[in-house]
Amino acid sequence: MKIGILGEVFPGENRVALTPDSARQLGKLGHTCSVVSGAGLKAGISDAAYAEAGVTVYPDAQSLCAEVDVIAKVRPPTSDEVKLFRNGQTLISFIYPAQNSELLEELKARGVTTIAMDMVPRISRAQKMDALSSMANIAGYRAVIEAGNNFGRFFTGQVTAAGKIPPAKVLVVGAGVAGLAAIGTSVSLGAITYAFDVRPEVAEQIESMGAEFVFLEFEQAQDGAATGGYAAPSSPEFREKQLAKFRELAPDMDIVITTALIPGRPAPVLWTTDMVEAMKPGSVIVDLAAERGGNCELTRPDEKIVTDNGVTIVGYTDFPSRMAAQSSMLYANNVRHFIFDLTPGKDGVIVQNMEDDVIRGSTVTHAGDITFPPPPPKVKAIAAAKPKEKPKELTLEEKRAKEAADFRQATRMQVSLLGIGTVLMLLAGYYAPPSFMAHFVVFMLACFVGFQVIWNVSHSLHTPLMAVTNAVSGIIILGAVAQIGSSSWLVAILGAISVLIAAINIGGGFLVTRRMLAMFQKS
């Protein structure tokens, strides 16, 4: 199968849909890759690097489209580019079908099968093809870097001879892929990081990364994962409580990064004008939802502004493109994985399986029809956990009956063990000499007492108990050493083996005890 990569004509777009590494991986499956000359220059990839990886370099898009079976891009194609496509070709690109109905009509008219990378379902099996998450991850990281570039202080606190520098306080609104990336970057830079999300279930993820979850006391009736992995739209009552909480936090925050956005919908306004006015001079707001209007009321898409009170608002819409090399690598891998799924036979033949959740959900035009919107996936993005049965509280009579039953069972076990042991000792005494029985009785009693002691020890006490077993092992060593000098070679060998095993037990006991106790030490 011939795969062709077009250069991006959208102003300011620096990404490319193929890297030399992804081309080599596709080549191993028998596919041949080609690229328009200069397509990867803005991402730091020269035509020579492509040629070295076995990629054919075409002089223009027209000659490439005439030869290939699959065309891959980053941005949606323009009308001029669509005119280059032919019937039966497959296009893999960001499409945003909900906003580009005219583009879908043009692709349908050309007979193109269109795979929208922004429509990949958010289910576990499709994570390797989820280009939106790949780009959101980069956007979240870059947002913190942009905030630091416009912030006049360190992120981390410092105590120097010249004075004390307090750490920056960062608030991340939305804990999706971009939000979690921003949280991780902010925490790693040393800032005191707070995060808010309408889904209380993400609190553990936020706290595990070292940030503090801003909890809002409100009964959430809808499952936050019910909309395909995105946060559900909030009710008016919840929104008012949310805004009140943000107004409370605004004067203390140095940096605010907003990430709340559901594809295909306008961005909700979460940071209003009065919140911006309440922030300190020099504070920074980075709005990752600027492309859809912005979460901040004063955001201007593709611009950076400074308000009258000295707050910088960054509304760039091309954060992934500002890290073109990294973005291209991740996006190219997403496309490569999708091509792998489209060719299950690994023979270069595309199988457009419309029964497959991932392929059906991502296909927006096929066989001369518009197939958007797709049906909901059969597999939920996050499976609902089955409610755990609460343990039944026993009444006083039931507790007494249970204790009596446990006591009877333990008694029966002990009596059975004693009975079996007595029978065995009687049999041994009948056949064994008296000198052997004197030691055997002591040995059996020691085993019985040791079993009862160890069996009834709580699990939480096993580590201190190990130190006691070391003392027992020491007694064994002393007895074994005394027997090594015996005239019987068998006794001497058994004594040496006893010394070895007991020494290993003592050494291991000390190592395990030290390691366990170290877990409870602060340093």
Short mmCIF file of N, CA, C and O in Angstrom, two decimals, residues 280-383:
data_model
loop_
_atom_site.label_atom_id
_atom_site.label_comp_id
_atom_site.label_asym_id
_atom_site.label_seq_id
_atom_site.Cartn_x
_atom_site.Cartn_y
_atom_site.Cartn_z
N LYS A 280 -3.68 39.21 41.27
CA LYS A 280 -2.57 40.12 41.54
C LYS A 280 -1.89 40.54 40.24
O LYS A 280 -1.86 39.78 39.28
N PRO A 281 -1.32 41.74 40.21
CA PRO A 281 -0.53 42.14 39.04
C PRO A 281 0.62 41.17 38.80
O PRO A 281 1.27 40.72 39.74
N GLY A 282 0.87 40.84 37.55
CA GLY A 282 1.91 39.89 37.21
C GLY A 282 1.42 38.47 37.09
O GLY A 282 2.17 37.58 36.67
N SER A 283 0.15 38.22 37.44
CA SER A 283 -0.40 36.88 37.31
C SER A 283 -0.60 36.52 35.83
O SER A 283 -0.65 37.40 34.96
N VAL A 284 -0.73 35.23 35.57
CA VAL A 284 -0.83 34.75 34.19
C VAL A 284 -2.01 33.78 34.07
O VAL A 284 -2.20 32.93 34.94
N ILE A 285 -2.77 33.92 32.99
CA ILE A 285 -3.83 32.97 32.65
C ILE A 285 -3.50 32.39 31.29
O ILE A 285 -3.26 33.12 30.32
N VAL A 286 -3.44 31.06 31.21
CA VAL A 286 -3.23 30.38 29.93
C VAL A 286 -4.51 29.61 29.62
O VAL A 286 -4.89 28.70 30.36
N ASP A 287 -5.16 29.98 28.53
CA ASP A 287 -6.47 29.42 28.18
C ASP A 287 -6.30 28.42 27.04
O ASP A 287 -6.12 28.81 25.87
N LEU A 288 -6.36 27.13 27.35
CA LEU A 288 -6.21 26.09 26.34
C LEU A 288 -7.49 25.88 25.54
O LEU A 288 -7.47 25.12 24.56
N ALA A 289 -8.57 26.51 25.94
CA ALA A 289 -9.83 26.39 25.19
C ALA A 289 -10.07 27.61 24.30
O ALA A 289 -11.20 27.84 23.86
N ALA A 290 -9.03 28.37 24.02
CA ALA A 290 -9.20 29.62 23.26
C ALA A 290 -9.76 29.38 21.87
O ALA A 290 -10.49 30.22 21.32
N GLU A 291 -9.47 28.23 21.27
CA GLU A 291 -9.93 27.96 19.90
C GLU A 291 -11.44 27.90 19.82
O GLU A 291 -12.02 28.18 18.76
N ARG A 292 -12.11 27.54 20.92
CA ARG A 292 -13.57 27.46 20.94
C ARG A 292 -14.18 28.56 21.79
O ARG A 292 -15.24 28.40 22.38
N GLY A 293 -13.51 29.71 21.85
CA GLY A 293 -14.04 30.86 22.57
C GLY A 293 -13.34 31.16 23.87
O GLY A 293 -13.33 32.31 24.31
N GLY A 294 -12.79 30.13 24.52
CA GLY A 294 -12.02 30.34 25.74
C GLY A 294 -12.81 30.15 27.01
O GLY A 294 -14.01 30.45 27.07
N ASN A 295 -12.14 29.63 28.03
CA ASN A 295 -12.74 29.51 29.37
C ASN A 295 -12.69 30.82 30.12
O ASN A 295 -13.44 31.02 31.08
N CYS A 296 -11.78 31.71 29.72
CA CYS A 296 -11.68 33.02 30.34
C CYS A 296 -12.49 34.02 29.52
O CYS A 296 -12.42 34.02 28.28
N GLU A 297 -13.23 34.85 30.19
CA GLU A 297 -14.12 35.79 29.50
C GLU A 297 -13.37 36.81 28.66
O GLU A 297 -13.90 37.33 27.68
N LEU A 298 -12.11 37.09 29.00
CA LEU A 298 -11.34 38.11 28.29
C LEU A 298 -10.37 37.53 27.27
O LEU A 298 -9.59 38.28 26.66
N THR A 299 -10.40 36.22 27.07
CA THR A 299 -9.46 35.58 26.14
C THR A 299 -9.72 36.03 24.70
O THR A 299 -10.87 36.11 24.26
N ARG A 300 -8.62 36.31 23.99
CA ARG A 300 -8.70 36.58 22.56
C ARG A 300 -7.92 35.48 21.84
O ARG A 300 -6.71 35.36 22.04
N PRO A 301 -8.58 34.69 21.01
CA PRO A 301 -7.89 33.59 20.33
C PRO A 301 -6.68 34.06 19.54
O PRO A 301 -6.71 35.10 18.88
N ASP A 302 -5.60 33.28 19.68
CA ASP A 302 -4.33 33.53 18.97
C ASP A 302 -3.64 34.82 19.41
O ASP A 302 -2.75 35.31 18.70
N GLU A 303 -4.02 35.37 20.55
CA GLU A 303 -3.38 36.60 21.02
C GLU A 303 -2.95 36.45 22.48
O GLU A 303 -3.48 35.63 23.22
N LYS A 304 -2.00 37.31 22.85
CA LYS A 304 -1.61 37.46 24.25
C LYS A 304 -1.86 38.90 24.64
O LYS A 304 -1.34 39.82 24.02
N ILE A 305 -2.67 39.09 25.68
CA ILE A 305 -3.02 40.44 26.10
C ILE A 305 -2.64 40.64 27.56
O ILE A 305 -2.46 39.67 28.31
N VAL A 306 -2.51 41.90 27.95
CA VAL A 306 -2.25 42.27 29.34
C VAL A 306 -3.37 43.20 29.78
O VAL A 306 -3.62 44.24 29.14
N THR A 307 -4.07 42.84 30.83
CA THR A 307 -5.20 43.64 31.30
C THR A 307 -4.72 44.89 32.03
O THR A 307 -3.53 45.06 32.30
N ASP A 308 -5.68 45.75 32.35
CA ASP A 308 -5.34 47.00 33.03
C ASP A 308 -4.71 46.77 34.40
O ASP A 308 -3.92 47.60 34.87
N ASN A 309 -5.05 45.67 35.06
CA ASN A 309 -4.46 45.39 36.38
C ASN A 309 -3.22 44.49 36.28
O ASN A 309 -2.78 43.93 37.28
N GLY A 310 -2.67 44.35 35.07
CA GLY A 310 -1.38 43.66 34.93
C GLY A 310 -1.44 42.16 34.84
O GLY A 310 -0.43 41.49 35.06
N VAL A 311 -2.60 41.58 34.49
CA VAL A 311 -2.72 40.14 34.33
C VAL A 311 -2.52 39.78 32.86
O VAL A 311 -3.18 40.35 31.98
N THR A 312 -1.62 38.85 32.59
CA THR A 312 -1.35 38.40 31.22
C THR A 312 -2.26 37.22 30.89
O THR A 312 -2.32 36.24 31.63
N ILE A 313 -2.98 37.32 29.76
CA ILE A 313 -3.88 36.26 29.31
C ILE A 313 -3.35 35.74 27.98
O ILE A 313 -3.29 36.47 26.99
N VAL A 314 -2.97 34.47 27.97
CA VAL A 314 -2.42 33.83 26.78
C VAL A 314 -3.52 33.01 26.12
O VAL A 314 -4.04 32.07 26.73
N GLY A 315 -3.85 33.35 24.88
CA GLY A 315 -4.92 32.66 24.16
C GLY A 315 -4.45 31.95 22.92
O GLY A 315 -5.21 31.84 21.95
N TYR A 316 -3.23 31.47 22.91
CA TYR A 316 -2.71 30.78 21.73
C TYR A 316 -3.51 29.51 21.45
O TYR A 316 -3.94 28.81 22.38
N THR A 317 -3.68 29.20 20.17
CA THR A 317 -4.43 27.99 19.78
C THR A 317 -3.53 26.95 19.12
O THR A 317 -4.03 25.95 18.59
N ASP A 318 -2.23 27.18 19.13
CA ASP A 318 -1.31 26.28 18.42
C ASP A 318 -0.23 25.73 19.34
O ASP A 318 0.93 25.60 18.94
N PHE A 319 -0.60 25.38 20.57
CA PHE A 319 0.41 24.88 21.51
C PHE A 319 1.13 23.63 20.99
O PHE A 319 2.36 23.56 21.06
N PRO A 320 0.43 22.62 20.45
CA PRO A 320 1.17 21.47 19.92
C PRO A 320 2.10 21.84 18.79
O PRO A 320 3.21 21.29 18.66
N SER A 321 1.68 22.79 17.94
CA SER A 321 2.52 23.20 16.82
C SER A 321 3.77 23.93 17.29
O SER A 321 4.78 23.97 16.58
N ARG A 322 3.75 24.50 18.48
CA ARG A 322 4.93 25.18 19.02
C ARG A 322 5.98 24.17 19.50
O ARG A 322 7.08 24.57 19.86
N MET A 323 5.61 22.90 19.57
CA MET A 323 6.56 21.82 19.85
C MET A 323 6.43 20.81 18.71
O MET A 323 6.06 19.66 18.90
N ALA A 324 6.73 21.28 17.50
CA ALA A 324 6.41 20.53 16.29
C ALA A 324 7.10 19.18 16.21
O ALA A 324 6.51 18.20 15.76
N ALA A 325 8.36 19.10 16.63
CA ALA A 325 9.09 17.83 16.53
C ALA A 325 8.43 16.75 17.40
O ALA A 325 8.19 15.63 16.95
N GLN A 326 8.12 17.12 18.66
CA GLN A 326 7.48 16.16 19.56
C GLN A 326 6.08 15.82 19.10
O GLN A 326 5.67 14.66 19.09
N SER A 327 5.33 16.83 18.68
CA SER A 327 3.95 16.61 18.24
C SER A 327 3.91 15.72 17.00
O SER A 327 3.05 14.83 16.89
N SER A 328 4.81 15.96 16.07
CA SER A 328 4.83 15.16 14.84
C SER A 328 5.15 13.71 15.14
O SER A 328 4.57 12.79 14.53
N MET A 329 6.07 13.48 16.06
CA MET A 329 6.42 12.11 16.42
C MET A 329 5.22 11.36 16.99
O MET A 329 4.91 10.24 16.59
N LEU A 330 4.49 12.00 17.93
CA LEU A 330 3.34 11.35 18.55
C LEU A 330 2.20 11.17 17.55
O LEU A 330 1.57 10.11 17.49
N TYR A 331 1.93 12.20 16.76
CA TYR A 331 0.83 12.11 15.80
C TYR A 331 1.14 11.06 14.74
O TYR A 331 0.26 10.29 14.32
N ALA A 332 2.38 11.01 14.27
CA ALA A 332 2.77 10.00 13.28
C ALA A 332 2.59 8.59 13.83
O ALA A 332 2.17 7.67 13.11
N ASN A 333 2.87 8.41 15.11
CA ASN A 333 2.66 7.09 15.73
C ASN A 333 1.17 6.77 15.81
O ASN A 333 0.76 5.61 15.61
N ASN A 334 0.33 7.77 16.12
CA ASN A 334 -1.12 7.54 16.13
C ASN A 334 -1.62 7.10 14.76
O ASN A 334 -2.40 6.15 14.64
N VAL A 335 -1.15 7.78 13.71
CA VAL A 335 -1.55 7.43 12.34
C VAL A 335 -1.05 6.03 11.99
O VAL A 335 -1.77 5.22 11.39
N ARG A 336 0.19 5.73 12.37
CA ARG A 336 0.76 4.41 12.07
C ARG A 336 -0.07 3.29 12.72
O ARG A 336 -0.38 2.28 12.08
N HIS A 337 -0.44 3.48 13.99
CA HIS A 337 -1.24 2.47 14.66
C HIS A 337 -2.61 2.30 13.99
O HIS A 337 -3.13 1.19 13.90
N PHE A 338 -3.17 3.41 13.50
CA PHE A 338 -4.47 3.31 12.84
C PHE A 338 -4.33 2.53 11.54
O PHE A 338 -5.19 1.71 11.19
N ILE A 339 -3.25 2.78 10.80
CA ILE A 339 -3.03 2.04 9.55
C ILE A 339 -2.86 0.55 9.84
O ILE A 339 -3.33 -0.30 9.08
N PHE A 340 -2.20 0.22 10.96
CA PHE A 340 -2.07 -1.19 11.34
C PHE A 340 -3.45 -1.82 11.52
O PHE A 340 -3.69 -2.95 11.08
N ASP A 341 -4.37 -1.09 12.17
CA ASP A 341 -5.71 -1.62 12.38
C ASP A 341 -6.50 -1.73 11.07
O ASP A 341 -7.35 -2.61 10.92
N LEU A 342 -6.25 -0.80 10.14
CA LEU A 342 -6.95 -0.82 8.86
C LEU A 342 -6.48 -1.96 7.97
O LEU A 342 -7.18 -2.35 7.03
N THR A 343 -5.29 -2.48 8.23
CA THR A 343 -4.74 -3.57 7.41
C THR A 343 -4.45 -4.78 8.30
O THR A 343 -3.29 -5.10 8.56
N PRO A 344 -5.49 -5.45 8.81
CA PRO A 344 -5.28 -6.56 9.76
C PRO A 344 -4.51 -7.73 9.16
O PRO A 344 -3.84 -8.48 9.87
N GLY A 345 -4.60 -7.90 7.83
CA GLY A 345 -3.89 -9.00 7.20
C GLY A 345 -2.41 -8.71 6.98
O GLY A 345 -1.68 -9.60 6.52
N LYS A 346 -1.98 -7.48 7.30
CA LYS A 346 -0.58 -7.06 7.10
C LYS A 346 -0.13 -7.29 5.65
O LYS A 346 1.03 -7.59 5.38
N ASP A 347 -1.10 -7.15 4.72
CA ASP A 347 -0.80 -7.36 3.31
C ASP A 347 -1.02 -6.11 2.48
O ASP A 347 -1.03 -6.17 1.24
N GLY A 348 -1.23 -4.98 3.13
CA GLY A 348 -1.41 -3.74 2.39
C GLY A 348 -2.82 -3.52 1.88
O GLY A 348 -3.07 -2.56 1.17
N VAL A 349 -3.74 -4.40 2.25
CA VAL A 349 -5.13 -4.28 1.80
C VAL A 349 -5.97 -3.70 2.93
O VAL A 349 -6.03 -4.25 4.03
N ILE A 350 -6.60 -2.55 2.66
CA ILE A 350 -7.42 -1.90 3.69
C ILE A 350 -8.73 -2.66 3.87
O ILE A 350 -9.43 -2.96 2.90
N VAL A 351 -9.04 -2.97 5.13
CA VAL A 351 -10.32 -3.59 5.47
C VAL A 351 -11.12 -2.58 6.30
O VAL A 351 -10.83 -2.35 7.47
N GLN A 352 -12.08 -1.95 5.65
CA GLN A 352 -12.89 -0.92 6.31
C GLN A 352 -14.01 -1.61 7.08
O GLN A 352 -15.16 -1.67 6.65
N ASN A 353 -13.66 -2.18 8.24
CA ASN A 353 -14.61 -2.95 9.04
C ASN A 353 -15.51 -1.99 9.83
O ASN A 353 -15.12 -1.47 10.88
N MET A 354 -16.70 -1.78 9.32
CA MET A 354 -17.62 -0.84 9.96
C MET A 354 -18.30 -1.43 11.19
O MET A 354 -19.13 -0.76 11.81
N GLU A 355 -17.97 -2.67 11.55
CA GLU A 355 -18.45 -3.25 12.79
C GLU A 355 -17.47 -3.01 13.94
O GLU A 355 -17.79 -3.26 15.09
N ASP A 356 -16.28 -2.55 13.60
CA ASP A 356 -15.26 -2.27 14.61
C ASP A 356 -15.55 -0.90 15.22
O ASP A 356 -15.73 0.09 14.50
N ASP A 357 -15.59 -0.83 16.55
CA ASP A 357 -15.92 0.42 17.24
C ASP A 357 -14.99 1.57 16.85
O ASP A 357 -15.44 2.70 16.63
N VAL A 358 -13.70 1.29 16.78
CA VAL A 358 -12.73 2.34 16.51
C VAL A 358 -12.82 2.83 15.07
O VAL A 358 -12.89 4.03 14.80
N ILE A 359 -12.85 1.88 14.12
CA ILE A 359 -12.90 2.27 12.71
C ILE A 359 -14.23 2.94 12.38
O ILE A 359 -14.27 3.98 11.71
N ARG A 360 -15.34 2.36 12.88
CA ARG A 360 -16.64 2.97 12.60
C ARG A 360 -16.76 4.35 13.24
O ARG A 360 -17.26 5.29 12.61
N GLY A 361 -16.29 4.50 14.46
CA GLY A 361 -16.40 5.79 15.13
C GLY A 361 -15.58 6.87 14.48
O GLY A 361 -15.93 8.06 14.55
N SER A 362 -14.47 6.50 13.82
CA SER A 362 -13.57 7.48 13.21
C SER A 362 -13.90 7.77 11.76
O SER A 362 -13.40 8.76 11.20
N THR A 363 -14.68 6.94 11.11
CA THR A 363 -15.00 7.10 9.69
C THR A 363 -16.15 8.09 9.53
O THR A 363 -17.25 7.87 10.05
N VAL A 364 -15.90 9.17 8.79
CA VAL A 364 -16.94 10.20 8.62
C VAL A 364 -17.48 10.25 7.20
O VAL A 364 -18.57 10.78 6.97
N THR A 365 -16.74 9.70 6.22
CA THR A 365 -17.29 9.50 4.88
C THR A 365 -16.79 8.15 4.36
O THR A 365 -15.63 7.79 4.56
N HIS A 366 -17.69 7.42 3.67
CA HIS A 366 -17.31 6.11 3.16
C HIS A 366 -18.32 5.66 2.11
O HIS A 366 -19.53 5.83 2.30
N ALA A 367 -17.80 5.13 1.01
CA ALA A 367 -18.63 4.57 -0.06
C ALA A 367 -19.67 5.57 -0.56
O ALA A 367 -20.83 5.23 -0.81
N GLY A 368 -19.24 6.84 -0.70
CA GLY A 368 -20.13 7.85 -1.23
C GLY A 368 -21.17 8.37 -0.27
O GLY A 368 -22.11 9.06 -0.69
N ASP A 369 -21.04 8.07 1.01
CA ASP A 369 -22.00 8.54 2.02
C ASP A 369 -21.26 9.24 3.15
O ASP A 369 -20.08 8.97 3.41
N ILE A 370 -21.98 10.11 3.83
CA ILE A 370 -21.47 10.74 5.05
C ILE A 370 -21.91 9.86 6.22
O ILE A 370 -23.11 9.63 6.42
N THR A 371 -20.95 9.34 6.97
CA THR A 371 -21.25 8.41 8.07
C THR A 371 -21.12 9.08 9.43
O THR A 371 -21.04 8.39 10.45
N PHE A 372 -21.12 10.40 9.43
CA PHE A 372 -21.09 11.14 10.70
C PHE A 372 -22.49 11.64 11.00
O PHE A 372 -23.20 12.08 10.09
N PRO A 373 -22.96 11.59 12.27
CA PRO A 373 -22.25 11.11 13.47
C PRO A 373 -22.33 9.59 13.59
O PRO A 373 -23.28 8.97 13.10
N PRO A 374 -21.32 8.99 14.25
CA PRO A 374 -21.32 7.54 14.40
C PRO A 374 -22.22 7.11 15.55
O PRO A 374 -22.56 7.92 16.43
N PRO A 375 -22.59 5.84 15.59
CA PRO A 375 -23.33 5.34 16.76
C PRO A 375 -22.42 5.28 17.97
O PRO A 375 -21.19 5.23 17.82
N PRO A 376 -22.98 5.29 19.17
CA PRO A 376 -22.11 5.21 20.36
C PRO A 376 -21.37 3.89 20.38
O PRO A 376 -21.89 2.86 19.92
N PRO A 377 -20.13 3.88 20.87
CA PRO A 377 -19.36 2.62 20.91
C PRO A 377 -20.03 1.59 21.81
O PRO A 377 -20.70 1.93 22.78
N LYS A 378 -19.82 0.33 21.46
CA LYS A 378 -20.41 -0.75 22.26
C LYS A 378 -19.74 -0.85 23.62
O LYS A 378 -20.33 -1.32 24.59
N VAL A 379 -18.46 -0.43 23.65
CA VAL A 379 -17.71 -0.48 24.90
C VAL A 379 -17.65 0.91 25.48
O VAL A 379 -17.29 1.86 24.80
N LYS A 380 -18.00 1.06 26.75
CA LYS A 380 -17.97 2.36 27.41
C LYS A 380 -16.53 2.79 27.64
O LYS A 380 -15.64 1.97 27.81
N ALA A 381 -16.32 4.13 27.66
CA ALA A 381 -14.98 4.65 27.89
C ALA A 381 -14.46 4.22 29.25
O ALA A 381 -13.32 3.82 29.41
N ILE A 382 -15.32 4.28 30.24
CA ILE A 382 -14.96 3.84 31.58
C ILE A 382 -16.10 2.97 32.08
O ILE A 382 -17.23 3.45 32.23
N ALA A 383 -15.81 1.72 32.28
CA ALA A 383 -16.87 0.81 32.73
C ALA A 383 -17.32 1.18 34.13
O ALA A 383 -16.51 1.47 35.01
#
